[in-house]
Amino acid sequence: MGFSLYGVELASRLLLGTAQYPSPAVLADAVRASSAGVVTVSVRRETGGAASGQQRFFALLGELGVRVLPNTAGCHSAREAIATAQMAREIFETDWIKLEVIGEADTLHPDPFGLVEAARELTADGFRVLPYCTEDLVTAAHLRDAGCEVLMPWGAPIGTGRGLNNVYGLRALRAHHPDIPLIVDAGIGLPSHAAAAMELGFDGILLNTAVAGAGDPVAMARAMALAIEAGRAGFEAGPVPMRDMAAPSTPVLGTPFQ
Amino acid sequence: MQILLNGESRDCVAGDLAALIDELGLASARVATALDGDFVAVRARGSAALRPGSSVEIVGPMQGG
């Protein structure tokens, strides 16, 4: 059931965000319940000293024993994203970066131009770039050219919980890039959304708000893990094609009174 | 001198980034720095001179999605 990102084998196909939990203890329990092997993190202006909450958060990550994927959340230009990625690499000691370059405030739609520019420069600087993108095929091709070996299209805008807004587009992206991991990142609200993405053949799911904002984040973390596992198993089992017209499943031959 | 630290104007006596980190009591904290928009690695902080009006970013770990 596992898969690999930049040569790193991962047992779980769920990547979990660490923001917005009611407490560090709930975050820790949710990560454990999710079985996620990768959690996303960020950098922000340090407001305290060596004993600040930010520094304690770093210690908690060590206790959880998970791989971290730093993001460049909040960056609106390639230059900001590059500097943020470099700072994150030094803090978290990883060359993985979830590259976000935001182009529009209401939808948090990625800026494809800044994204490709930053991806190219960061790859040249030794980063392993996991770009937060859309299902747009042209941007995806440019990101591949820039050196990205993983793509992370949104399901829907960050934090909306709307699920898969453009199934057609996601299906097309999967068909055009059968040879690299594709992770649906953002917009997942329900376990059924996650399962649907996996049934389309996506390799993994990255989500945060759906778990952190749930009434019981730990229970939702477990539910998401189950849904992702079920969706992947369904994909691998070879789903039947959808039909427009009914087709009886019980044999027609021998039907009485006909 | 007056610098811009994390977006806010502030006085400091430090002449370079390494000294500023010490002055702020962050020597043992896990932080990263940028000067005037560009990343400055730990090993380069001592040679990253501050000037009046320099814009310094000091960031630490944070939860993220």
PDB file of C-alpha atoms in Angstrom:
ATOM      1  CA  MET A   1       0.000   0.000   0.000  1.00  0.00           C
ATOM      2  CA  GLY A   2       2.998   2.298   0.369  1.00  0.00           C
ATOM      3  CA  PHE A   3       4.421   4.788  -2.103  1.00  0.00           C
ATOM      4  CA  SER A   4       7.485   6.939  -2.382  1.00  0.00           C
ATOM      5  CA  LEU A   5       8.173  10.658  -2.635  1.00  0.00           C
ATOM      6  CA  TYR A   6      11.595  11.636  -3.948  1.00  0.00           C
ATOM      7  CA  GLY A   7      12.866   8.160  -3.185  1.00  0.00           C
ATOM      8  CA  VAL A   8      11.513   8.050   0.369  1.00  0.00           C
ATOM      9  CA  GLU A   9       9.206   5.097   0.997  1.00  0.00           C
ATOM     10  CA  LEU A  10       6.089   6.016   2.950  1.00  0.00           C
ATOM     11  CA  ALA A  11       3.688   3.518   4.487  1.00  0.00           C
ATOM     12  CA  SER A  12       0.784   5.965   4.739  1.00  0.00           C
ATOM     13  CA  ARG A  13      -0.716   7.897   1.843  1.00  0.00           C
ATOM     14  CA  LEU A  14      -1.966  10.612   4.183  1.00  0.00           C
ATOM     15  CA  LEU A  15       0.074  13.757   4.755  1.00  0.00           C
ATOM     16  CA  LEU A  16      -1.295  15.755   7.660  1.00  0.00           C
ATOM     17  CA  GLY A  17      -1.116  19.454   8.438  1.00  0.00           C
ATOM     18  CA  THR A  18      -0.209  20.538  11.959  1.00  0.00           C
ATOM     19  CA  ALA A  19      -2.054  23.880  12.193  1.00  0.00           C
ATOM     20  CA  GLN A  20      -5.236  24.908  13.985  1.00  0.00           C
ATOM     21  CA  TYR A  21      -5.529  22.054  16.508  1.00  0.00           C
ATOM     22  CA  PRO A  22      -7.139  22.818  19.868  1.00  0.00           C
ATOM     23  CA  SER A  23      -3.896  21.932  21.672  1.00  0.00           C
ATOM     24  CA  PRO A  24      -0.477  20.377  21.087  1.00  0.00           C
ATOM     25  CA  ALA A  25      -1.724  17.221  22.816  1.00  0.00           C
ATOM     26  CA  VAL A  26      -4.636  16.868  20.395  1.00  0.00           C
ATOM     27  CA  LEU A  27      -2.275  17.503  17.480  1.00  0.00           C
ATOM     28  CA  ALA A  28       0.022  14.731  18.696  1.00  0.00           C
ATOM     29  CA  ASP A  29      -2.868  12.295  19.180  1.00  0.00           C
ATOM     30  CA  ALA A  30      -4.288  13.158  15.748  1.00  0.00           C
ATOM     31  CA  VAL A  31      -0.955  12.557  14.044  1.00  0.00           C
ATOM     32  CA  ARG A  32      -0.668   9.182  15.731  1.00  0.00           C
ATOM     33  CA  ALA A  33      -4.287   8.251  14.883  1.00  0.00           C
ATOM     34  CA  SER A  34      -3.788   9.243  11.262  1.00  0.00           C
ATOM     35  CA  SER A  35      -0.712   7.047  10.853  1.00  0.00           C
ATOM     36  CA  ALA A  36       0.680   9.846   8.676  1.00  0.00           C
ATOM     37  CA  GLY A  37       4.395   9.566   8.080  1.00  0.00           C
ATOM     38  CA  VAL A  38       4.686  13.143   6.866  1.00  0.00           C
ATOM     39  CA  VAL A  39       3.357  16.302   8.501  1.00  0.00           C
ATOM     40  CA  THR A  40       3.435  19.795   7.076  1.00  0.00           C
ATOM     41  CA  VAL A  41       4.988  22.646   9.028  1.00  0.00           C
ATOM     42  CA  SER A  42       5.876  26.263   8.426  1.00  0.00           C
ATOM     43  CA  VAL A  43       8.044  29.141   9.613  1.00  0.00           C
ATOM     44  CA  ARG A  44       6.820  32.383  11.119  1.00  0.00           C
ATOM     45  CA  ARG A  45       8.409  35.374  12.757  1.00  0.00           C
ATOM     46  CA  GLU A  46       9.904  34.261  16.064  1.00  0.00           C
ATOM     47  CA  THR A  47       8.148  36.216  18.762  1.00  0.00           C
ATOM     48  CA  GLY A  48       9.546  34.622  21.888  1.00  0.00           C
ATOM     49  CA  GLY A  49      12.843  33.370  23.206  1.00  0.00           C
ATOM     50  CA  ALA A  50      14.383  29.945  23.374  1.00  0.00           C
ATOM     51  CA  ALA A  51      11.408  28.668  25.421  1.00  0.00           C
ATOM     52  CA  SER A  52       8.672  29.978  23.122  1.00  0.00           C
ATOM     53  CA  GLY A  53       5.729  27.936  21.879  1.00  0.00           C
ATOM     54  CA  GLN A  54       7.383  27.842  18.488  1.00  0.00           C
ATOM     55  CA  GLN A  55      10.471  26.193  19.918  1.00  0.00           C
ATOM     56  CA  ARG A  56       8.356  23.723  21.923  1.00  0.00           C
ATOM     57  CA  PHE A  57       6.515  22.814  18.711  1.00  0.00           C
ATOM     58  CA  PHE A  58       9.829  21.825  17.168  1.00  0.00           C
ATOM     59  CA  ALA A  59      10.542  19.556  20.115  1.00  0.00           C
ATOM     60  CA  LEU A  60       7.104  17.948  19.717  1.00  0.00           C
ATOM     61  CA  LEU A  61       7.875  17.092  16.088  1.00  0.00           C
ATOM     62  CA  GLY A  62      10.945  15.222  17.243  1.00  0.00           C
ATOM     63  CA  GLU A  63       8.863  13.241  19.731  1.00  0.00           C
ATOM     64  CA  LEU A  64       6.359  12.272  17.024  1.00  0.00           C
ATOM     65  CA  GLY A  65       9.117  10.829  14.877  1.00  0.00           C
ATOM     66  CA  VAL A  66       7.549  11.919  11.590  1.00  0.00           C
ATOM     67  CA  ARG A  67       9.120  13.400   8.502  1.00  0.00           C
ATOM     68  CA  VAL A  68       8.346  17.103   8.142  1.00  0.00           C
ATOM     69  CA  LEU A  69       7.399  18.905   4.969  1.00  0.00           C
ATOM     70  CA  PRO A  70       7.850  22.665   5.451  1.00  0.00           C
ATOM     71  CA  ASN A  71       5.653  24.982   3.423  1.00  0.00           C
ATOM     72  CA  THR A  72       6.007  28.498   2.054  1.00  0.00           C
ATOM     73  CA  ALA A  73       2.464  29.460   3.049  1.00  0.00           C
ATOM     74  CA  GLY A  74       1.656  33.137   2.729  1.00  0.00           C
ATOM     75  CA  CYS A  75       4.269  33.873   0.075  1.00  0.00           C
ATOM     76  CA  HIS A  76       3.076  35.983  -2.835  1.00  0.00           C
ATOM     77  CA  SER A  77       6.188  36.053  -4.997  1.00  0.00           C
ATOM     78  CA  ALA A  78       8.927  33.713  -6.106  1.00  0.00           C
ATOM     79  CA  ARG A  79      11.483  35.778  -4.194  1.00  0.00           C
ATOM     80  CA  GLU A  80       9.562  35.504  -0.916  1.00  0.00           C
ATOM     81  CA  ALA A  81       8.993  31.792  -1.436  1.00  0.00           C
ATOM     82  CA  ILE A  82      12.656  31.114  -2.204  1.00  0.00           C
ATOM     83  CA  ALA A  83      13.894  32.946   0.895  1.00  0.00           C
ATOM     84  CA  THR A  84      11.221  31.269   3.032  1.00  0.00           C
ATOM     85  CA  ALA A  85      12.173  27.845   1.668  1.00  0.00           C
ATOM     86  CA  GLN A  86      15.820  28.489   2.459  1.00  0.00           C
ATOM     87  CA  MET A  87      14.965  29.533   6.015  1.00  0.00           C
ATOM     88  CA  ALA A  88      12.734  26.467   6.426  1.00  0.00           C
ATOM     89  CA  ARG A  89      15.485  24.168   5.161  1.00  0.00           C
ATOM     90  CA  GLU A  90      17.854  25.466   7.804  1.00  0.00           C
ATOM     91  CA  ILE A  91      15.326  25.202  10.633  1.00  0.00           C
ATOM     92  CA  PHE A  92      13.879  21.794   9.803  1.00  0.00           C
ATOM     93  CA  GLU A  93      16.987  20.287   8.223  1.00  0.00           C
ATOM     94  CA  THR A  94      15.194  18.898   5.187  1.00  0.00           C
ATOM     95  CA  ASP A  95      15.447  19.675   1.489  1.00  0.00           C
ATOM     96  CA  TRP A  96      11.756  18.920   0.981  1.00  0.00           C
ATOM     97  CA  ILE A  97       9.602  21.991   0.453  1.00  0.00           C
ATOM     98  CA  LYS A  98       5.861  22.326  -0.114  1.00  0.00           C
ATOM     99  CA  LEU A  99       6.063  25.260  -2.454  1.00  0.00           C
ATOM    100  CA  GLU A 100       3.202  27.730  -2.229  1.00  0.00           C
ATOM    101  CA  VAL A 101       3.139  30.970  -4.184  1.00  0.00           C
ATOM    102  CA  ILE A 102      -0.270  32.543  -3.786  1.00  0.00           C
ATOM    103  CA  GLY A 103      -1.682  34.644  -6.591  1.00  0.00           C
ATOM    104  CA  GLU A 104      -5.177  35.565  -5.458  1.00  0.00           C
ATOM    105  CA  ALA A 105      -6.472  36.360  -1.982  1.00  0.00           C
ATOM    106  CA  ASP A 106     -10.055  35.048  -2.030  1.00  0.00           C
ATOM    107  CA  THR A 107      -9.303  31.634  -3.486  1.00  0.00           C
ATOM    108  CA  LEU A 108      -5.628  31.326  -2.491  1.00  0.00           C
ATOM    109  CA  HIS A 109      -5.181  30.279  -6.110  1.00  0.00           C
ATOM    110  CA  PRO A 110      -1.523  29.531  -6.834  1.00  0.00           C
ATOM    111  CA  ASP A 111       0.360  32.025  -9.001  1.00  0.00           C
ATOM    112  CA  PRO A 112       1.549  29.673 -11.756  1.00  0.00           C
ATOM    113  CA  PHE A 113       4.241  32.047 -12.987  1.00  0.00           C
ATOM    114  CA  GLY A 114       5.823  32.612  -9.589  1.00  0.00           C
ATOM    115  CA  LEU A 115       5.400  28.924  -8.782  1.00  0.00           C
ATOM    116  CA  VAL A 116       7.339  27.744 -11.829  1.00  0.00           C
ATOM    117  CA  GLU A 117      10.044  30.366 -11.340  1.00  0.00           C
ATOM    118  CA  ALA A 118      10.529  29.443  -7.692  1.00  0.00           C
ATOM    119  CA  ALA A 119      10.404  25.704  -8.447  1.00  0.00           C
ATOM    120  CA  ARG A 120      13.176  26.064 -11.007  1.00  0.00           C
ATOM    121  CA  GLU A 121      15.438  28.072  -8.704  1.00  0.00           C
ATOM    122  CA  LEU A 122      14.825  25.890  -5.670  1.00  0.00           C
ATOM    123  CA  THR A 123      15.448  22.674  -7.617  1.00  0.00           C
ATOM    124  CA  ALA A 124      18.731  24.142  -8.858  1.00  0.00           C
ATOM    125  CA  ASP A 125      19.560  24.927  -5.215  1.00  0.00           C
ATOM    126  CA  GLY A 126      19.112  21.289  -4.222  1.00  0.00           C
ATOM    127  CA  PHE A 127      15.537  21.352  -2.947  1.00  0.00           C
ATOM    128  CA  ARG A 128      13.018  18.573  -3.542  1.00  0.00           C
ATOM    129  CA  VAL A 129      10.015  20.630  -4.535  1.00  0.00           C
ATOM    130  CA  LEU A 130       6.421  19.538  -3.911  1.00  0.00           C
ATOM    131  CA  PRO A 131       4.411  22.345  -5.511  1.00  0.00           C
ATOM    132  CA  TYR A 132       0.921  23.268  -4.398  1.00  0.00           C
ATOM    133  CA  CYS A 133      -0.704  23.759  -7.800  1.00  0.00           C
ATOM    134  CA  THR A 134      -4.022  23.329  -9.564  1.00  0.00           C
ATOM    135  CA  GLU A 135      -5.167  20.730 -12.063  1.00  0.00           C
ATOM    136  CA  ASP A 136      -3.998  23.016 -14.912  1.00  0.00           C
ATOM    137  CA  LEU A 137      -2.125  20.837 -17.411  1.00  0.00           C
ATOM    138  CA  VAL A 138       0.115  23.581 -18.796  1.00  0.00           C
ATOM    139  CA  THR A 139       1.369  24.642 -15.374  1.00  0.00           C
ATOM    140  CA  ALA A 140       1.916  21.000 -14.500  1.00  0.00           C
ATOM    141  CA  ALA A 141       4.090  20.497 -17.567  1.00  0.00           C
ATOM    142  CA  HIS A 142       6.160  23.567 -16.712  1.00  0.00           C
ATOM    143  CA  LEU A 143       6.565  22.380 -13.123  1.00  0.00           C
ATOM    144  CA  ARG A 144       7.832  19.035 -14.403  1.00  0.00           C
ATOM    145  CA  ASP A 145      10.286  20.874 -16.661  1.00  0.00           C
ATOM    146  CA  ALA A 146      11.394  22.916 -13.633  1.00  0.00           C
ATOM    147  CA  GLY A 147      12.390  19.703 -11.885  1.00  0.00           C
ATOM    148  CA  CYS A 148       9.336  18.773  -9.801  1.00  0.00           C
ATOM    149  CA  GLU A 149       8.933  15.016  -9.431  1.00  0.00           C
ATOM    150  CA  VAL A 150       5.732  15.321  -7.408  1.00  0.00           C
ATOM    151  CA  LEU A 151       2.700  17.534  -8.058  1.00  0.00           C
ATOM    152  CA  MET A 152       0.112  18.533  -5.477  1.00  0.00           C
ATOM    153  CA  PRO A 153      -3.042  19.866  -7.137  1.00  0.00           C
ATOM    154  CA  TRP A 154      -5.806  21.327  -5.024  1.00  0.00           C
ATOM    155  CA  GLY A 155      -9.130  19.575  -4.680  1.00  0.00           C
ATOM    156  CA  ALA A 156     -10.723  22.909  -3.813  1.00  0.00           C
ATOM    157  CA  PRO A 157      -9.423  26.146  -2.300  1.00  0.00           C
ATOM    158  CA  ILE A 158      -7.577  25.790   1.014  1.00  0.00           C
ATOM    159  CA  GLY A 159      -9.858  25.498   4.013  1.00  0.00           C
ATOM    160  CA  THR A 160     -13.122  25.309   2.087  1.00  0.00           C
ATOM    161  CA  GLY A 161     -13.840  21.627   2.621  1.00  0.00           C
ATOM    162  CA  ARG A 162     -15.597  21.528  -0.729  1.00  0.00           C
ATOM    163  CA  GLY A 163     -13.985  18.314  -1.886  1.00  0.00           C
ATOM    164  CA  LEU A 164     -13.063  17.789  -5.532  1.00  0.00           C
ATOM    165  CA  ASN A 165     -14.247  20.876  -7.414  1.00  0.00           C
ATOM    166  CA  ASN A 166     -13.000  19.727 -10.808  1.00  0.00           C
ATOM    167  CA  VAL A 167     -13.056  15.968 -11.138  1.00  0.00           C
ATOM    168  CA  TYR A 168     -12.652  16.201 -14.902  1.00  0.00           C
ATOM    169  CA  GLY A 169      -9.499  18.294 -14.517  1.00  0.00           C
ATOM    170  CA  LEU A 170      -8.052  16.042 -11.839  1.00  0.00           C
ATOM    171  CA  ARG A 171      -8.746  12.987 -13.977  1.00  0.00           C
ATOM    172  CA  ALA A 172      -6.997  14.638 -16.912  1.00  0.00           C
ATOM    173  CA  LEU A 173      -3.995  15.534 -14.764  1.00  0.00           C
ATOM    174  CA  ARG A 174      -3.730  11.944 -13.581  1.00  0.00           C
ATOM    175  CA  ALA A 175      -3.920  10.681 -17.166  1.00  0.00           C
ATOM    176  CA  HIS A 176      -1.224  13.104 -18.355  1.00  0.00           C
ATOM    177  CA  HIS A 177       1.182  12.298 -15.527  1.00  0.00           C
ATOM    178  CA  PRO A 178       0.891   8.574 -14.840  1.00  0.00           C
ATOM    179  CA  ASP A 179       4.559   8.262 -13.918  1.00  0.00           C
ATOM    180  CA  ILE A 180       4.917  10.581 -10.896  1.00  0.00           C
ATOM    181  CA  PRO A 181       3.187  10.835  -7.523  1.00  0.00           C
ATOM    182  CA  LEU A 182       0.196  13.159  -7.517  1.00  0.00           C
ATOM    183  CA  ILE A 183      -1.186  14.269  -4.170  1.00  0.00           C
ATOM    184  CA  VAL A 184      -4.468  16.085  -3.751  1.00  0.00           C
ATOM    185  CA  ASP A 185      -3.639  18.964  -1.446  1.00  0.00           C
ATOM    186  CA  ALA A 186      -6.321  21.234   0.000  1.00  0.00           C
ATOM    187  CA  GLY A 187     -10.081  21.378  -0.112  1.00  0.00           C
ATOM    188  CA  ILE A 188     -10.764  17.959   1.376  1.00  0.00           C
ATOM    189  CA  GLY A 189     -13.568  18.233   3.932  1.00  0.00           C
ATOM    190  CA  LEU A 190     -14.911  14.714   4.347  1.00  0.00           C
ATOM    191  CA  PRO A 191     -13.526  11.202   4.324  1.00  0.00           C
ATOM    192  CA  SER A 192     -15.617  10.577   1.198  1.00  0.00           C
ATOM    193  CA  HIS A 193     -13.755  13.389  -0.590  1.00  0.00           C
ATOM    194  CA  ALA A 194     -10.449  11.751   0.244  1.00  0.00           C
ATOM    195  CA  ALA A 195     -11.702   8.351  -0.862  1.00  0.00           C
ATOM    196  CA  ALA A 196     -12.986   9.826  -4.144  1.00  0.00           C
ATOM    197  CA  ALA A 197      -9.570  11.313  -4.920  1.00  0.00           C
ATOM    198  CA  MET A 198      -7.886   8.018  -4.217  1.00  0.00           C
ATOM    199  CA  GLU A 199     -10.401   6.189  -6.421  1.00  0.00           C
ATOM    200  CA  LEU A 200      -9.333   8.509  -9.263  1.00  0.00           C
ATOM    201  CA  GLY A 201      -5.836   7.113  -8.881  1.00  0.00           C
ATOM    202  CA  PHE A 202      -4.174   9.859  -6.894  1.00  0.00           C
ATOM    203  CA  ASP A 203      -1.267   8.670  -4.804  1.00  0.00           C
ATOM    204  CA  GLY A 204      -1.978  10.520  -1.606  1.00  0.00           C
ATOM    205  CA  ILE A 205      -3.898  13.220   0.226  1.00  0.00           C
ATOM    206  CA  LEU A 206      -2.617  16.236   2.110  1.00  0.00           C
ATOM    207  CA  LEU A 207      -5.146  17.793   4.447  1.00  0.00           C
ATOM    208  CA  ASN A 208      -5.261  19.875   7.596  1.00  0.00           C
ATOM    209  CA  THR A 209      -8.458  21.793   8.336  1.00  0.00           C
ATOM    210  CA  ALA A 210     -10.767  18.790   7.900  1.00  0.00           C
ATOM    211  CA  VAL A 211      -9.041  17.075  10.816  1.00  0.00           C
ATOM    212  CA  ALA A 212      -7.922  20.007  12.958  1.00  0.00           C
ATOM    213  CA  GLY A 213     -11.329  21.695  12.755  1.00  0.00           C
ATOM    214  CA  ALA A 214     -13.428  18.574  13.320  1.00  0.00           C
ATOM    215  CA  GLY A 215     -15.428  18.158  16.531  1.00  0.00           C
ATOM    216  CA  ASP A 216     -13.100  15.295  17.410  1.00  0.00           C
ATOM    217  CA  PRO A 217      -9.857  15.755  15.479  1.00  0.00           C
ATOM    218  CA  VAL A 218      -8.391  12.453  16.607  1.00  0.00           C
ATOM    219  CA  ALA A 219     -11.432  10.491  15.441  1.00  0.00           C
ATOM    220  CA  MET A 220     -11.464  12.372  12.134  1.00  0.00           C
ATOM    221  CA  ALA A 221      -7.775  11.639  11.623  1.00  0.00           C
ATOM    222  CA  ARG A 222      -8.565   7.956  11.929  1.00  0.00           C
ATOM    223  CA  ALA A 223     -11.575   8.306   9.595  1.00  0.00           C
ATOM    224  CA  MET A 224      -9.445   9.999   6.942  1.00  0.00           C
ATOM    225  CA  ALA A 225      -6.821   7.281   7.185  1.00  0.00           C
ATOM    226  CA  LEU A 226      -9.474   4.604   6.679  1.00  0.00           C
ATOM    227  CA  ALA A 227     -11.055   6.458   3.753  1.00  0.00           C
ATOM    228  CA  ILE A 228      -7.713   6.904   2.014  1.00  0.00           C
ATOM    229  CA  GLU A 229      -6.875   3.260   2.483  1.00  0.00           C
ATOM    230  CA  ALA A 230     -10.319   2.210   1.188  1.00  0.00           C
ATOM    231  CA  GLY A 231     -10.146   4.557  -1.790  1.00  0.00           C
ATOM    232  CA  ARG A 232      -6.711   3.315  -2.785  1.00  0.00           C
ATOM    233  CA  ALA A 233      -7.781  -0.321  -2.416  1.00  0.00           C
ATOM    234  CA  GLY A 234     -10.791   0.426  -4.618  1.00  0.00           C
ATOM    235  CA  PHE A 235      -8.615   2.028  -7.280  1.00  0.00           C
ATOM    236  CA  GLU A 236      -6.208  -0.891  -7.286  1.00  0.00           C
ATOM    237  CA  ALA A 237      -9.130  -3.326  -7.536  1.00  0.00           C
ATOM    238  CA  GLY A 238     -10.178  -1.827 -10.891  1.00  0.00           C
ATOM    239  CA  PRO A 239     -13.518  -0.034 -10.583  1.00  0.00           C
ATOM    240  CA  VAL A 240     -16.229  -0.824 -13.135  1.00  0.00           C
ATOM    241  CA  PRO A 241     -16.790   1.857 -15.774  1.00  0.00           C
ATOM    242  CA  MET A 242     -19.714   4.196 -15.243  1.00  0.00           C
ATOM    243  CA  ARG A 243     -22.694   3.622 -17.587  1.00  0.00           C
ATOM    244  CA  ASP A 244     -25.545   5.820 -18.697  1.00  0.00           C
ATOM    245  CA  MET A 245     -28.124   3.049 -18.884  1.00  0.00           C
ATOM    246  CA  ALA A 246     -29.103   0.347 -16.412  1.00  0.00           C
ATOM    247  CA  ALA A 247     -27.704  -3.157 -16.855  1.00  0.00           C
ATOM    248  CA  PRO A 248     -29.320  -5.953 -14.816  1.00  0.00           C
ATOM    249  CA  SER A 249     -26.915  -7.755 -12.544  1.00  0.00           C
ATOM    250  CA  THR A 250     -29.140 -10.811 -12.085  1.00  0.00           C
ATOM    251  CA  PRO A 251     -29.045 -13.142 -15.138  1.00  0.00           C
ATOM    252  CA  VAL A 252     -31.839 -12.376 -17.596  1.00  0.00           C
ATOM    253  CA  LEU A 253     -31.876 -15.890 -19.050  1.00  0.00           C
ATOM    254  CA  GLY A 254     -34.443 -18.013 -17.265  1.00  0.00           C
ATOM    255  CA  THR A 255     -36.423 -15.171 -15.800  1.00  0.00           C
ATOM    256  CA  PRO A 256     -39.927 -16.621 -14.998  1.00  0.00           C
ATOM    257  CA  PHE A 257     -43.089 -15.251 -16.650  1.00  0.00           C
ATOM    258  CA  GLN A 258     -41.074 -13.677 -19.512  1.00  0.00           C
TER     259      GLN A 258
ATOM    260  CA  MET B   1      20.859  52.087  15.274  1.00  0.00           C
ATOM    261  CA  GLN B   2      17.330  51.785  14.021  1.00  0.00           C
ATOM    262  CA  ILE B   3      16.510  48.655  12.042  1.00  0.00           C
ATOM    263  CA  LEU B   4      13.304  47.024  10.899  1.00  0.00           C
ATOM    264  CA  LEU B   5      13.002  43.739  12.785  1.00  0.00           C
ATOM    265  CA  ASN B   6      10.182  41.435  11.698  1.00  0.00           C
ATOM    266  CA  GLY B   7       8.334  44.404  10.283  1.00  0.00           C
ATOM    267  CA  GLU B   8       8.716  46.653  13.320  1.00  0.00           C
ATOM    268  CA  SER B   9      11.126  49.518  13.893  1.00  0.00           C
ATOM    269  CA  ARG B  10      13.598  48.836  16.692  1.00  0.00           C
ATOM    270  CA  ASP B  11      16.901  50.004  18.189  1.00  0.00           C
ATOM    271  CA  CYS B  12      19.865  47.673  18.349  1.00  0.00           C
ATOM    272  CA  VAL B  13      23.549  47.899  19.215  1.00  0.00           C
ATOM    273  CA  ALA B  14      24.552  44.835  17.181  1.00  0.00           C
ATOM    274  CA  GLY B  15      26.536  45.488  14.030  1.00  0.00           C
ATOM    275  CA  ASP B  16      25.824  42.201  12.325  1.00  0.00           C
ATOM    276  CA  LEU B  17      23.188  39.478  12.272  1.00  0.00           C
ATOM    277  CA  ALA B  18      25.071  37.101  14.559  1.00  0.00           C
ATOM    278  CA  ALA B  19      25.406  39.815  17.209  1.00  0.00           C
ATOM    279  CA  LEU B  20      21.738  40.702  16.807  1.00  0.00           C
ATOM    280  CA  ILE B  21      20.710  37.100  17.479  1.00  0.00           C
ATOM    281  CA  ASP B  22      22.786  37.212  20.688  1.00  0.00           C
ATOM    282  CA  GLU B  23      21.354  40.593  21.648  1.00  0.00           C
ATOM    283  CA  LEU B  24      17.829  39.231  21.303  1.00  0.00           C
ATOM    284  CA  GLY B  25      18.570  36.171  23.441  1.00  0.00           C
ATOM    285  CA  LEU B  26      17.988  33.793  20.552  1.00  0.00           C
ATOM    286  CA  ALA B  27      21.427  32.186  20.453  1.00  0.00           C
ATOM    287  CA  SER B  28      20.088  28.828  21.584  1.00  0.00           C
ATOM    288  CA  ALA B  29      16.792  29.032  19.705  1.00  0.00           C
ATOM    289  CA  ARG B  30      16.139  27.318  16.389  1.00  0.00           C
ATOM    290  CA  VAL B  31      15.712  30.324  14.137  1.00  0.00           C
ATOM    291  CA  ALA B  32      16.578  31.335  10.597  1.00  0.00           C
ATOM    292  CA  THR B  33      17.308  34.784   9.239  1.00  0.00           C
ATOM    293  CA  ALA B  34      16.922  36.985   6.203  1.00  0.00           C
ATOM    294  CA  LEU B  35      18.437  40.404   5.558  1.00  0.00           C
ATOM    295  CA  ASP B  36      16.758  42.806   3.158  1.00  0.00           C
ATOM    296  CA  GLY B  37      14.740  39.972   1.654  1.00  0.00           C
ATOM    297  CA  ASP B  38      17.545  37.475   1.163  1.00  0.00           C
ATOM    298  CA  PHE B  39      18.223  34.392   3.269  1.00  0.00           C
ATOM    299  CA  VAL B  40      21.329  34.517   5.453  1.00  0.00           C
ATOM    300  CA  ALA B  41      22.620  31.125   6.603  1.00  0.00           C
ATOM    301  CA  VAL B  42      23.853  30.612  10.168  1.00  0.00           C
ATOM    302  CA  ARG B  43      27.480  30.515   9.092  1.00  0.00           C
ATOM    303  CA  ALA B  44      27.124  33.824   7.213  1.00  0.00           C
ATOM    304  CA  ARG B  45      25.441  35.827   9.980  1.00  0.00           C
ATOM    305  CA  GLY B  46      28.716  37.162  11.360  1.00  0.00           C
ATOM    306  CA  SER B  47      29.563  38.777   8.044  1.00  0.00           C
ATOM    307  CA  ALA B  48      26.051  40.100   7.401  1.00  0.00           C
ATOM    308  CA  ALA B  49      26.500  43.742   8.441  1.00  0.00           C
ATOM    309  CA  LEU B  50      23.509  45.713   9.695  1.00  0.00           C
ATOM    310  CA  ARG B  51      22.990  49.300   8.609  1.00  0.00           C
ATOM    311  CA  PRO B  52      20.424  51.868   9.710  1.00  0.00           C
ATOM    312  CA  GLY B  53      17.163  50.867   8.074  1.00  0.00           C
ATOM    313  CA  SER B  54      18.210  47.260   7.447  1.00  0.00           C
ATOM    314  CA  SER B  55      15.206  44.940   7.232  1.00  0.00           C
ATOM    315  CA  VAL B  56      15.738  41.767   9.244  1.00  0.00           C
ATOM    316  CA  GLU B  57      13.491  38.744   9.404  1.00  0.00           C
ATOM    317  CA  ILE B  58      13.977  36.182  12.162  1.00  0.00           C
ATOM    318  CA  VAL B  59      11.710  33.163  11.917  1.00  0.00           C
ATOM    319  CA  GLY B  60      11.173  30.043  13.968  1.00  0.00           C
ATOM    320  CA  PRO B  61       9.244  26.797  13.568  1.00  0.00           C
ATOM    321  CA  MET B  62       5.472  27.086  13.287  1.00  0.00           C
ATOM    322  CA  GLN B  63       2.535  24.791  12.720  1.00  0.00           C
ATOM    323  CA  GLY B  64       1.455  24.726   9.089  1.00  0.00           C
ATOM    324  CA  GLY B  65      -0.869  23.128   6.597  1.00  0.00           C
TER     325      GLY B  65
END
